[in-house]
mmCIF file of C-alpha atoms in Angstrom:
data_model
loop_
_atom_site.group_PDB
_atom_site.id
_atom_site.type_symbol
_atom_site.label_atom_id
_atom_site.label_comp_id
_atom_site.label_asym_id
_atom_site.label_seq_id
_atom_site.Cartn_x
_atom_site.Cartn_y
_atom_site.Cartn_z
ATOM 1 C CA MET S 384 0.000 0.000 0.000
ATOM 2 C CA PRO S 385 1.325 3.482 -0.756
ATOM 3 C CA ALA S 386 2.931 4.978 2.287
ATOM 4 C CA SER S 387 1.217 7.911 3.936
ATOM 5 C CA SER S 388 1.685 9.659 7.248
ATOM 6 C CA MET S 389 -1.742 11.312 7.053
ATOM 7 C CA PRO S 390 -4.323 10.113 9.576
ATOM 8 C CA ALA S 391 -7.113 8.803 7.358
ATOM 9 C CA PRO S 392 -10.690 9.009 8.616
ATOM 10 C CA ARG S 393 -12.376 5.646 8.115
ATOM 11 C CA VAL S 394 -15.093 6.617 5.650
ATOM 12 C CA PRO S 395 -16.629 4.084 3.248
ATOM 13 C CA VAL S 396 -16.172 4.724 -0.480
ATOM 14 C CA PHE S 397 -18.744 4.021 -3.183
ATOM 15 C CA ASP S 398 -17.001 4.464 -6.525
ATOM 16 C CA GLY S 399 -18.480 5.609 -9.821
ATOM 17 C CA HIS S 400 -16.269 3.641 -12.212
ATOM 18 C CA ASN S 401 -13.812 0.762 -12.495
ATOM 19 C CA ASP S 402 -12.658 -1.477 -15.355
ATOM 20 C CA SER S 403 -11.901 -4.562 -13.280
ATOM 21 C CA LEU S 404 -14.189 -6.830 -15.328
ATOM 22 C CA LEU S 405 -12.135 -6.097 -18.443
ATOM 23 C CA ARG S 406 -8.907 -6.721 -16.544
ATOM 24 C CA LEU S 407 -10.269 -10.067 -15.374
ATOM 25 C CA LEU S 408 -11.447 -10.974 -18.885
ATOM 26 C CA LEU S 409 -7.989 -10.304 -20.334
ATOM 27 C CA SER S 410 -6.017 -11.760 -17.422
ATOM 28 C CA GLY S 411 -5.633 -15.268 -18.838
ATOM 29 C CA HIS S 412 -6.288 -16.581 -15.335
ATOM 30 C CA PRO S 413 -7.939 -20.038 -15.345
ATOM 31 C CA SER S 414 -10.463 -18.753 -12.806
ATOM 32 C CA PRO S 415 -10.467 -14.939 -12.776
ATOM 33 C CA GLU S 416 -13.269 -14.925 -10.191
ATOM 34 C CA GLU S 417 -11.158 -16.893 -7.720
ATOM 35 C CA GLY S 418 -8.206 -14.610 -8.458
ATOM 36 C CA PHE S 419 -10.343 -11.558 -7.660
ATOM 37 C CA LEU S 420 -11.603 -13.070 -4.405
ATOM 38 C CA ALA S 421 -8.125 -14.186 -3.337
ATOM 39 C CA GLY S 422 -6.389 -10.906 -4.202
ATOM 40 C CA GLU S 423 -3.925 -12.378 -6.705
ATOM 41 C CA ARG S 424 -2.783 -8.957 -7.972
ATOM 42 C CA LEU S 425 -4.783 -9.182 -11.182
ATOM 43 C CA CYS S 426 -6.398 -5.776 -10.664
ATOM 44 C CA HIS S 427 -6.219 -2.428 -8.887
ATOM 45 C CA LEU S 428 -9.438 -3.616 -7.298
ATOM 46 C CA ASP S 429 -10.193 -7.026 -5.800
ATOM 47 C CA LEU S 430 -11.942 -8.213 -2.672
ATOM 48 C CA PRO S 431 -8.983 -7.966 -0.234
ATOM 49 C CA ARG S 432 -7.965 -4.565 -1.622
ATOM 50 C CA ALA S 433 -11.564 -3.349 -1.418
ATOM 51 C CA ARG S 434 -11.773 -4.312 2.224
ATOM 52 C CA ALA S 435 -8.402 -2.768 3.028
ATOM 53 C CA GLY S 436 -9.318 0.531 1.361
ATOM 54 C CA GLY S 437 -12.879 0.897 2.609
ATOM 55 C CA PHE S 438 -14.315 0.314 -0.890
ATOM 56 C CA VAL S 439 -17.929 -0.716 -0.233
ATOM 57 C CA GLY S 440 -19.220 -0.755 -3.800
ATOM 58 C CA GLY S 441 -19.381 0.903 -7.153
ATOM 59 C CA LEU S 442 -20.250 0.817 -10.822
ATOM 60 C CA PHE S 443 -18.447 -2.095 -12.511
ATOM 61 C CA ALA S 444 -17.948 -1.153 -16.148
ATOM 62 C CA ILE S 445 -18.362 -3.450 -19.116
ATOM 63 C CA TYR S 446 -16.008 -1.952 -21.689
ATOM 64 C CA VAL S 447 -15.398 -3.720 -25.003
ATOM 65 C CA PRO S 448 -11.740 -3.478 -26.090
ATOM 66 C CA ASP S 449 -10.705 -2.995 -29.696
ATOM 67 C CA PRO S 450 -9.868 -6.473 -31.062
ATOM 68 C CA SER S 451 -7.064 -5.170 -33.305
ATOM 69 C CA GLY S 452 -5.131 -3.679 -30.391
ATOM 70 C CA ALA S 453 -5.246 -0.220 -31.978
ATOM 71 C CA GLY S 454 -4.425 2.571 -29.586
ATOM 72 C CA VAL S 455 -1.804 0.696 -27.563
ATOM 73 C CA GLU S 456 0.560 3.615 -28.192
ATOM 74 C CA ALA S 457 -1.720 5.884 -26.181
ATOM 75 C CA ASP S 458 0.244 5.612 -22.949
ATOM 76 C CA ALA S 459 3.451 6.848 -24.595
ATOM 77 C CA LEU S 460 1.685 9.652 -26.469
ATOM 78 C CA MET S 461 0.028 10.914 -23.298
ATOM 79 C CA THR S 462 3.381 11.669 -21.675
ATOM 80 C CA ARG S 463 3.973 14.438 -24.251
ATOM 81 C CA PRO S 464 3.139 18.139 -23.750
ATOM 82 C CA ARG S 465 0.523 17.953 -26.537
ATOM 83 C CA TYR S 466 -1.162 14.867 -27.963
ATOM 84 C CA ASP S 467 -4.071 13.576 -30.000
ATOM 85 C CA VAL S 468 -4.376 9.817 -29.598
ATOM 86 C CA PRO S 469 -5.759 8.029 -32.682
ATOM 87 C CA LEU S 470 -8.978 6.288 -31.756
ATOM 88 C CA PRO S 471 -10.070 2.867 -32.987
ATOM 89 C CA PRO S 472 -12.974 2.598 -35.424
ATOM 90 C CA ALA S 473 -16.509 1.550 -34.541
ATOM 91 C CA LEU S 474 -16.814 -2.047 -33.358
ATOM 92 C CA ASP S 475 -18.536 -4.967 -35.008
ATOM 93 C CA PRO S 476 -21.833 -5.390 -33.117
ATOM 94 C CA GLY S 477 -21.543 -9.174 -32.879
ATOM 95 C CA TYR S 478 -18.079 -8.965 -31.364
ATOM 96 C CA ALA S 479 -19.277 -6.261 -28.960
ATOM 97 C CA ARG S 480 -22.209 -8.374 -27.780
ATOM 98 C CA ASP S 481 -19.995 -11.422 -27.209
ATOM 99 C CA ALA S 482 -17.498 -9.405 -25.150
ATOM 100 C CA THR S 483 -20.281 -7.691 -23.214
ATOM 101 C CA LEU S 484 -21.896 -10.995 -22.279
ATOM 102 C CA ALA S 485 -18.514 -12.431 -21.281
ATOM 103 C CA MET S 486 -17.934 -9.604 -18.786
ATOM 104 C CA LEU S 487 -21.495 -9.683 -17.491
ATOM 105 C CA ALA S 488 -21.034 -13.413 -16.904
ATOM 106 C CA ILE S 489 -17.873 -12.701 -14.887
ATOM 107 C CA LEU S 490 -19.842 -10.238 -12.748
ATOM 108 C CA LEU S 491 -22.541 -12.812 -12.045
ATOM 109 C CA ARG S 492 -19.989 -15.554 -11.349
ATOM 110 C CA LEU S 493 -18.174 -13.241 -8.939
ATOM 111 C CA GLU S 494 -21.358 -12.874 -6.941
ATOM 112 C CA ARG S 495 -21.967 -16.642 -6.830
ATOM 113 C CA ALA S 496 -18.383 -17.566 -5.995
ATOM 114 C CA SER S 497 -18.096 -14.963 -3.223
ATOM 115 C CA GLU S 498 -20.671 -16.692 -0.991
ATOM 116 C CA GLY S 499 -22.213 -13.373 0.017
ATOM 117 C CA ALA S 500 -19.089 -11.179 0.028
ATOM 118 C CA LEU S 501 -20.100 -9.550 -3.285
ATOM 119 C CA ALA S 502 -23.597 -8.597 -4.379
ATOM 120 C CA VAL S 503 -24.952 -7.509 -7.767
ATOM 121 C CA CYS S 504 -27.275 -4.627 -6.870
ATOM 122 C CA ARG S 505 -30.253 -3.387 -8.861
ATOM 123 C CA SER S 506 -31.617 -0.797 -6.415
ATOM 124 C CA VAL S 507 -30.382 1.513 -3.681
ATOM 125 C CA PRO S 508 -31.996 -0.706 -1.004
ATOM 126 C CA ASP S 509 -29.874 -3.553 -2.462
ATOM 127 C CA ILE S 510 -26.757 -1.385 -2.055
ATOM 128 C CA GLU S 511 -27.679 -0.370 1.479
ATOM 129 C CA ALA S 512 -28.337 -3.988 2.436
ATOM 130 C CA ALA S 513 -24.962 -5.061 1.030
ATOM 131 C CA MET S 514 -23.179 -2.293 2.922
ATOM 132 C CA ALA S 515 -24.996 -3.199 6.134
ATOM 133 C CA ARG S 516 -23.767 -6.791 6.011
ATOM 134 C CA GLY S 517 -20.238 -5.904 4.898
ATOM 135 C CA ALA S 518 -20.584 -7.070 1.286
ATOM 136 C CA VAL S 519 -19.225 -5.159 -1.721
ATOM 137 C CA ALA S 520 -22.078 -3.775 -3.845
ATOM 138 C CA MET S 521 -21.594 -4.203 -7.600
ATOM 139 C CA VAL S 522 -23.701 -2.236 -10.110
ATOM 140 C CA ALA S 523 -23.515 -3.307 -13.759
ATOM 141 C CA HIS S 524 -22.556 -0.422 -16.063
ATOM 142 C CA LEU S 525 -22.078 -0.445 -19.847
ATOM 143 C CA GLU S 526 -19.263 1.852 -20.993
ATOM 144 C CA GLY S 527 -20.131 2.401 -24.633
ATOM 145 C CA ALA S 528 -23.322 0.910 -26.056
ATOM 146 C CA GLU S 529 -21.798 -0.985 -28.992
ATOM 147 C CA ALA S 530 -23.551 -4.189 -27.921
ATOM 148 C CA ILE S 531 -27.012 -2.606 -28.190
ATOM 149 C CA ASP S 532 -28.955 -2.951 -31.442
ATOM 150 C CA PRO S 533 -30.912 -0.092 -33.065
ATOM 151 C CA ASP S 534 -34.219 -1.645 -31.985
ATOM 152 C CA LEU S 535 -32.960 -1.700 -28.358
ATOM 153 C CA ARG S 536 -33.871 -5.365 -27.826
ATOM 154 C CA THR S 537 -30.466 -6.022 -26.285
ATOM 155 C CA LEU S 538 -31.024 -3.126 -23.875
ATOM 156 C CA GLU S 539 -34.148 -4.845 -22.535
ATOM 157 C CA VAL S 540 -32.269 -8.124 -22.039
ATOM 158 C CA LEU S 541 -29.280 -6.494 -20.354
ATOM 159 C CA HIS S 542 -31.580 -4.541 -18.063
ATOM 160 C CA ALA S 543 -33.303 -7.773 -17.037
ATOM 161 C CA ALA S 544 -29.851 -9.235 -16.285
ATOM 162 C CA GLY S 545 -29.020 -6.313 -13.977
ATOM 163 C CA LEU S 546 -27.765 -3.415 -16.120
ATOM 164 C CA ARG S 547 -28.540 -0.140 -14.335
ATOM 165 C CA SER S 548 -26.160 2.381 -15.938
ATOM 166 C CA LEU S 549 -24.716 3.004 -19.396
ATOM 167 C CA GLY S 550 -22.698 5.451 -21.434
ATOM 168 C CA PRO S 551 -24.005 5.782 -25.022
ATOM 169 C CA VAL S 552 -20.410 5.988 -26.248
ATOM 170 C CA TRP S 553 -16.863 5.389 -25.209
ATOM 171 C CA SER S 554 -14.388 7.609 -27.073
ATOM 172 C CA ARG S 555 -15.251 6.139 -30.473
ATOM 173 C CA PRO S 556 -18.376 6.397 -32.639
ATOM 174 C CA THR S 557 -21.447 4.229 -32.150
ATOM 175 C CA ILE S 558 -24.830 4.206 -33.839
ATOM 176 C CA PHE S 559 -25.945 6.453 -30.971
ATOM 177 C CA GLY S 560 -23.399 9.282 -31.119
ATOM 178 C CA GLU S 561 -19.748 10.291 -30.902
ATOM 179 C CA GLY S 562 -17.281 10.500 -28.068
ATOM 180 C CA VAL S 563 -14.392 12.798 -27.315
ATOM 181 C CA PRO S 564 -10.826 11.791 -28.208
ATOM 182 C CA PHE S 565 -7.887 11.618 -25.834
ATOM 183 C CA ARG S 566 -6.628 15.021 -26.900
ATOM 184 C CA PHE S 567 -4.721 17.678 -24.955
ATOM 185 C CA PRO S 568 -5.186 20.572 -24.944
ATOM 186 C CA SER S 569 -8.703 20.512 -26.332
ATOM 187 C CA GLY S 570 -12.294 21.288 -25.510
ATOM 188 C CA PRO S 571 -15.072 18.683 -25.723
ATOM 189 C CA ASP S 572 -16.927 20.435 -28.603
ATOM 190 C CA ILE S 573 -15.954 17.800 -31.164
ATOM 191 C CA GLY S 574 -18.266 16.111 -33.661
ATOM 192 C CA ARG S 575 -22.023 15.843 -34.065
ATOM 193 C CA GLY S 576 -24.610 15.254 -31.374
ATOM 194 C CA LEU S 577 -26.807 12.240 -30.738
ATOM 195 C CA THR S 578 -28.203 10.389 -33.724
ATOM 196 C CA PRO S 579 -31.944 9.603 -33.879
ATOM 197 C CA ALA S 580 -31.023 6.177 -32.472
ATOM 198 C CA GLY S 581 -29.178 7.939 -29.645
ATOM 199 C CA GLU S 582 -32.238 10.017 -28.825
ATOM 200 C CA ALA S 583 -34.329 6.836 -28.728
ATOM 201 C CA LEU S 584 -31.744 5.267 -26.409
ATOM 202 C CA VAL S 585 -32.033 8.191 -23.976
ATOM 203 C CA ARG S 586 -35.807 7.873 -23.905
ATOM 204 C CA ALA S 587 -35.565 4.103 -23.368
ATOM 205 C CA CYS S 588 -33.101 4.548 -20.514
ATOM 206 C CA ASN S 589 -35.491 6.988 -18.863
ATOM 207 C CA ARG S 590 -38.318 4.475 -19.265
ATOM 208 C CA LEU S 591 -36.273 1.600 -17.839
ATOM 209 C CA ARG S 592 -34.672 3.869 -15.205
ATOM 210 C CA ILE S 593 -31.144 3.188 -16.427
ATOM 211 C CA MET S 594 -28.670 5.939 -15.505
ATOM 212 C CA ILE S 595 -27.057 7.686 -18.500
ATOM 213 C CA ASP S 596 -23.325 8.359 -18.146
ATOM 214 C CA LEU S 597 -22.028 11.460 -19.964
ATOM 215 C CA SER S 598 -18.326 10.899 -19.278
ATOM 216 C CA HIS S 599 -17.103 10.037 -22.793
ATOM 217 C CA LEU S 600 -19.800 11.866 -24.744
ATOM 218 C CA ASN S 601 -18.867 14.936 -26.767
ATOM 219 C CA GLU S 602 -20.308 18.346 -25.923
ATOM 220 C CA ARG S 603 -23.119 18.337 -28.484
ATOM 221 C CA GLY S 604 -24.186 14.911 -27.280
ATOM 222 C CA PHE S 605 -24.064 16.157 -23.695
ATOM 223 C CA TRP S 606 -26.477 18.981 -24.471
ATOM 224 C CA ASP S 607 -28.741 16.606 -26.393
ATOM 225 C CA VAL S 608 -29.001 14.375 -23.313
ATOM 226 C CA ALA S 609 -29.612 17.455 -21.148
ATOM 227 C CA ARG S 610 -32.462 18.447 -23.457
ATOM 228 C CA LEU S 611 -34.053 14.994 -23.681
ATOM 229 C CA SER S 612 -33.504 13.256 -20.372
ATOM 230 C CA ARG S 613 -35.833 13.488 -17.388
ATOM 231 C CA ALA S 614 -33.174 12.068 -15.046
ATOM 232 C CA PRO S 615 -30.312 13.839 -13.242
ATOM 233 C CA LEU S 616 -27.275 14.432 -15.464
ATOM 234 C CA VAL S 617 -24.350 12.237 -14.426
ATOM 235 C CA ALA S 618 -20.696 11.944 -15.442
ATOM 236 C CA THR S 619 -19.368 8.924 -13.581
ATOM 237 C CA HIS S 620 -15.636 9.589 -14.089
ATOM 238 C CA SER S 621 -14.772 13.079 -15.336
ATOM 239 C CA ASN S 622 -12.876 16.128 -14.067
ATOM 240 C CA ALA S 623 -12.801 19.913 -14.393
ATOM 241 C CA HIS S 624 -11.714 21.295 -17.772
ATOM 242 C CA ALA S 625 -10.879 24.626 -16.109
ATOM 243 C CA ILE S 626 -8.018 22.906 -14.257
ATOM 244 C CA CYS S 627 -6.968 20.320 -16.845
ATOM 245 C CA PRO S 628 -7.977 21.356 -20.395
ATOM 246 C CA HIS S 629 -8.365 17.809 -21.712
ATOM 247 C CA ALA S 630 -11.134 16.906 -24.157
ATOM 248 C CA ARG S 631 -12.384 14.312 -21.648
ATOM 249 C CA ASN S 632 -13.043 16.894 -18.934
ATOM 250 C CA LEU S 633 -16.175 18.979 -18.339
ATOM 251 C CA THR S 634 -16.495 22.713 -18.931
ATOM 252 C CA ASP S 635 -17.971 25.006 -16.299
ATOM 253 C CA ALA S 636 -21.150 25.314 -18.396
ATOM 254 C CA GLN S 637 -21.539 21.532 -18.376
ATOM 255 C CA LEU S 638 -20.878 21.400 -14.635
ATOM 256 C CA ALA S 639 -23.513 24.072 -14.032
ATOM 257 C CA ALA S 640 -26.071 22.054 -16.010
ATOM 258 C CA ILE S 641 -25.266 18.960 -13.973
ATOM 259 C CA GLY S 642 -25.759 20.932 -10.782
ATOM 260 C CA GLU S 643 -29.063 22.384 -11.984
ATOM 261 C CA SER S 644 -30.344 18.859 -12.692
ATOM 262 C CA ARG S 645 -29.286 17.712 -9.189
ATOM 263 C CA GLY S 646 -26.882 15.368 -10.919
ATOM 264 C CA MET S 647 -23.424 14.076 -10.157
ATOM 265 C CA VAL S 648 -19.753 14.104 -11.200
ATOM 266 C CA GLY S 649 -17.322 11.420 -10.053
ATOM 267 C CA LEU S 650 -13.668 12.488 -9.812
ATOM 268 C CA ASN S 651 -11.540 10.457 -12.242
ATOM 269 C CA PHE S 652 -8.184 9.375 -10.756
ATOM 270 C CA ALA S 653 -6.507 9.066 -14.193
ATOM 271 C CA THR S 654 -3.454 11.290 -13.957
ATOM 272 C CA SER S 655 -3.815 12.686 -17.491
ATOM 273 C CA PHE S 656 -7.243 14.093 -16.580
ATOM 274 C CA ILE S 657 -6.006 15.544 -13.276
ATOM 275 C CA ARG S 658 -2.757 17.310 -14.073
ATOM 276 C CA PRO S 659 -2.878 20.850 -15.518
ATOM 277 C CA ASP S 660 -0.253 19.712 -18.042
ATOM 278 C CA GLY S 661 -2.438 16.767 -19.141
ATOM 279 C CA ARG S 662 0.384 14.266 -18.846
ATOM 280 C CA ARG S 663 0.205 10.619 -17.873
ATOM 281 C CA ASP S 664 2.475 10.670 -14.822
ATOM 282 C CA ALA S 665 2.051 8.598 -11.665
ATOM 283 C CA ALA S 666 3.979 11.226 -9.701
ATOM 284 C CA THR S 667 0.778 13.261 -9.391
ATOM 285 C CA PRO S 668 0.125 14.651 -5.906
ATOM 286 C CA LEU S 669 -3.148 14.175 -4.091
ATOM 287 C CA SER S 670 -3.424 17.951 -3.806
ATOM 288 C CA MET S 671 -4.143 18.134 -7.550
ATOM 289 C CA MET S 672 -7.042 15.718 -7.118
ATOM 290 C CA VAL S 673 -8.456 17.785 -4.266
ATOM 291 C CA ASP S 674 -8.122 20.915 -6.414
ATOM 292 C CA HIS S 675 -10.549 19.279 -8.842
ATOM 293 C CA ILE S 676 -12.893 18.367 -5.987
ATOM 294 C CA ASP S 677 -12.850 22.006 -4.829
ATOM 295 C CA HIS S 678 -13.707 23.219 -8.335
ATOM 296 C CA LEU S 679 -16.442 20.628 -8.829
ATOM 297 C CA VAL S 680 -18.017 21.478 -5.472
ATOM 298 C CA ALA S 681 -17.942 25.189 -6.351
ATOM 299 C CA ARG S 682 -19.693 24.595 -9.712
ATOM 300 C CA VAL S 683 -21.971 21.606 -9.026
ATOM 301 C CA GLY S 684 -22.517 21.831 -5.262
ATOM 302 C CA ILE S 685 -21.540 19.600 -2.379
ATOM 303 C CA ASP S 686 -24.488 17.285 -3.134
ATOM 304 C CA GLY S 687 -23.247 16.525 -6.654
ATOM 305 C CA VAL S 688 -19.603 15.461 -6.295
ATOM 306 C CA GLY S 689 -18.194 11.999 -5.678
ATOM 307 C CA LEU S 690 -15.441 9.642 -6.746
ATOM 308 C CA GLY S 691 -15.104 7.755 -10.036
ATOM 309 C CA SER S 692 -11.679 6.164 -9.798
ATOM 310 C CA ASP S 693 -11.195 4.435 -13.184
ATOM 311 C CA PHE S 694 -9.349 1.648 -11.339
ATOM 312 C CA ASP S 695 -7.956 -0.884 -13.824
ATOM 313 C CA GLY S 696 -8.522 1.520 -16.701
ATOM 314 C CA ALA S 697 -5.920 4.237 -16.121
ATOM 315 C CA THR S 698 -2.624 5.229 -14.522
ATOM 316 C CA MET S 699 -3.248 5.949 -10.850
ATOM 317 C CA PRO S 700 -1.315 8.493 -8.776
ATOM 318 C CA ASP S 701 1.430 6.786 -6.773
ATOM 319 C CA ALA S 702 -0.154 8.102 -3.571
ATOM 320 C CA ILE S 703 -3.174 5.876 -4.269
ATOM 321 C CA GLY S 704 -1.798 2.995 -6.323
ATOM 322 C CA ASP S 705 -4.834 0.739 -6.022
ATOM 323 C CA ALA S 706 -7.979 0.394 -3.937
ATOM 324 C CA ARG S 707 -5.922 0.049 -0.751
ATOM 325 C CA GLY S 708 -4.846 3.670 -1.179
ATOM 326 C CA LEU S 709 -8.332 5.168 -0.988
ATOM 327 C CA PRO S 710 -7.856 6.212 2.674
ATOM 328 C CA ASN S 711 -4.997 8.456 1.523
ATOM 329 C CA LEU S 712 -7.373 10.443 -0.677
ATOM 330 C CA VAL S 713 -9.957 10.556 2.110
ATOM 331 C CA ALA S 714 -7.263 11.951 4.396
ATOM 332 C CA ALA S 715 -6.264 14.560 1.795
ATOM 333 C CA LEU S 716 -9.895 15.669 1.536
ATOM 334 C CA ALA S 717 -10.112 15.915 5.322
ATOM 335 C CA GLU S 718 -6.882 17.923 5.405
ATOM 336 C CA ARG S 719 -8.424 20.376 2.898
ATOM 337 C CA GLY S 720 -11.362 20.871 5.275
ATOM 338 C CA TYR S 721 -13.959 18.324 4.142
ATOM 339 C CA ALA S 722 -15.387 16.703 7.248
ATOM 340 C CA GLY S 723 -18.468 15.035 8.676
ATOM 341 C CA GLU S 724 -21.463 14.979 6.345
ATOM 342 C CA ALA S 725 -19.618 16.769 3.520
ATOM 343 C CA LEU S 726 -16.903 14.101 3.475
ATOM 344 C CA GLU S 727 -19.468 11.310 3.572
ATOM 345 C CA LYS S 728 -21.371 12.897 0.688
ATOM 346 C CA ILE S 729 -18.277 12.928 -1.504
ATOM 347 C CA CYS S 730 -17.217 9.420 -0.522
ATOM 348 C CA TRP S 731 -20.547 7.607 -0.828
ATOM 349 C CA ARG S 732 -23.788 9.349 0.078
ATOM 350 C CA ASN S 733 -24.059 11.410 -3.115
ATOM 351 C CA TRP S 734 -23.842 8.312 -5.285
ATOM 352 C CA LEU S 735 -26.670 6.638 -3.424
ATOM 353 C CA ARG S 736 -28.748 9.812 -3.676
ATOM 354 C CA VAL S 737 -28.376 10.198 -7.439
ATOM 355 C CA LEU S 738 -28.841 6.487 -8.118
ATOM 356 C CA ASP S 739 -32.019 6.496 -6.074
ATOM 357 C CA ALA S 740 -33.287 9.624 -7.855
ATOM 358 C CA THR S 741 -32.588 7.968 -11.227
ATOM 359 C CA TRP S 742 -33.838 4.469 -10.518
ATOM 360 C CA ARG S 743 -37.063 5.616 -8.829
ATOM 361 C CA ALA S 744 -37.851 8.546 -11.156
#
């Protein structure tokens, strides 16, 4: 665990985003579920690390990787002062559905194999019950809707299997819209807005009470969702563009709209979205993360800010490392003056509020 001399308040953390299912899928482990439960260093997040770091639950992303391996040079490019990472093309729908079902199956097998230590949750009462008995609450989230057909039949099936949150796009085009590239410096006003299929997807998510994640959506798509959706606006793992002018981060106008909708932003721990220089660098101090929290609270409000780590999907600051390092961030927030109810809101209560507002709307 990263060393820290800071006294960390013991506050539970509900997290808006991790990519551990993808890491398990690609691990080559003969039983990735057993590896996760045993803490075999397959992921930033596993059951022992969750317990050590106070991680009580979160949104477990299903992200479909590009089968060609395109974009593997991204890590090197993102260490430069300026970059524009080439993005992979749209995915084959059949491949996307197969990969999506494979990761959803891992999630369900994790629950079964854990003998009560992990719980797939479909409602806030499910999450609260898991927390009360010391289980880790897992919410199924689709990061990029490539697996969903234009008639939305797959959406109905995935919802029945437990899907409760989705992003219409990752940072590549889908039939629903376009995402933002990994580009620095850049604003998010890139590309067209939602397609007619994307507008139908928003309406269907409202009907099924599936949360819509705006994190990878471009600015025109963001405003389309804001116009169409009846639910709070949510970005599960995004930061403040005013501090780090990366295409993936949110402008003050977007943050204000999220606040007006009583929505939510989860702080992304990825160093390239934190640092003012936009660089992928693990030597990123916790103070930079708290600077983003301060800005988000000022623009969205204390009721609309949480954590969205991106564990297993990004380079973490050395001061956090993996889920065991979460108390270090909690301590840094406390040192900046966040305490009591405000600290609990950022660490977990705000997520439960916005999920409840979305799922019961």
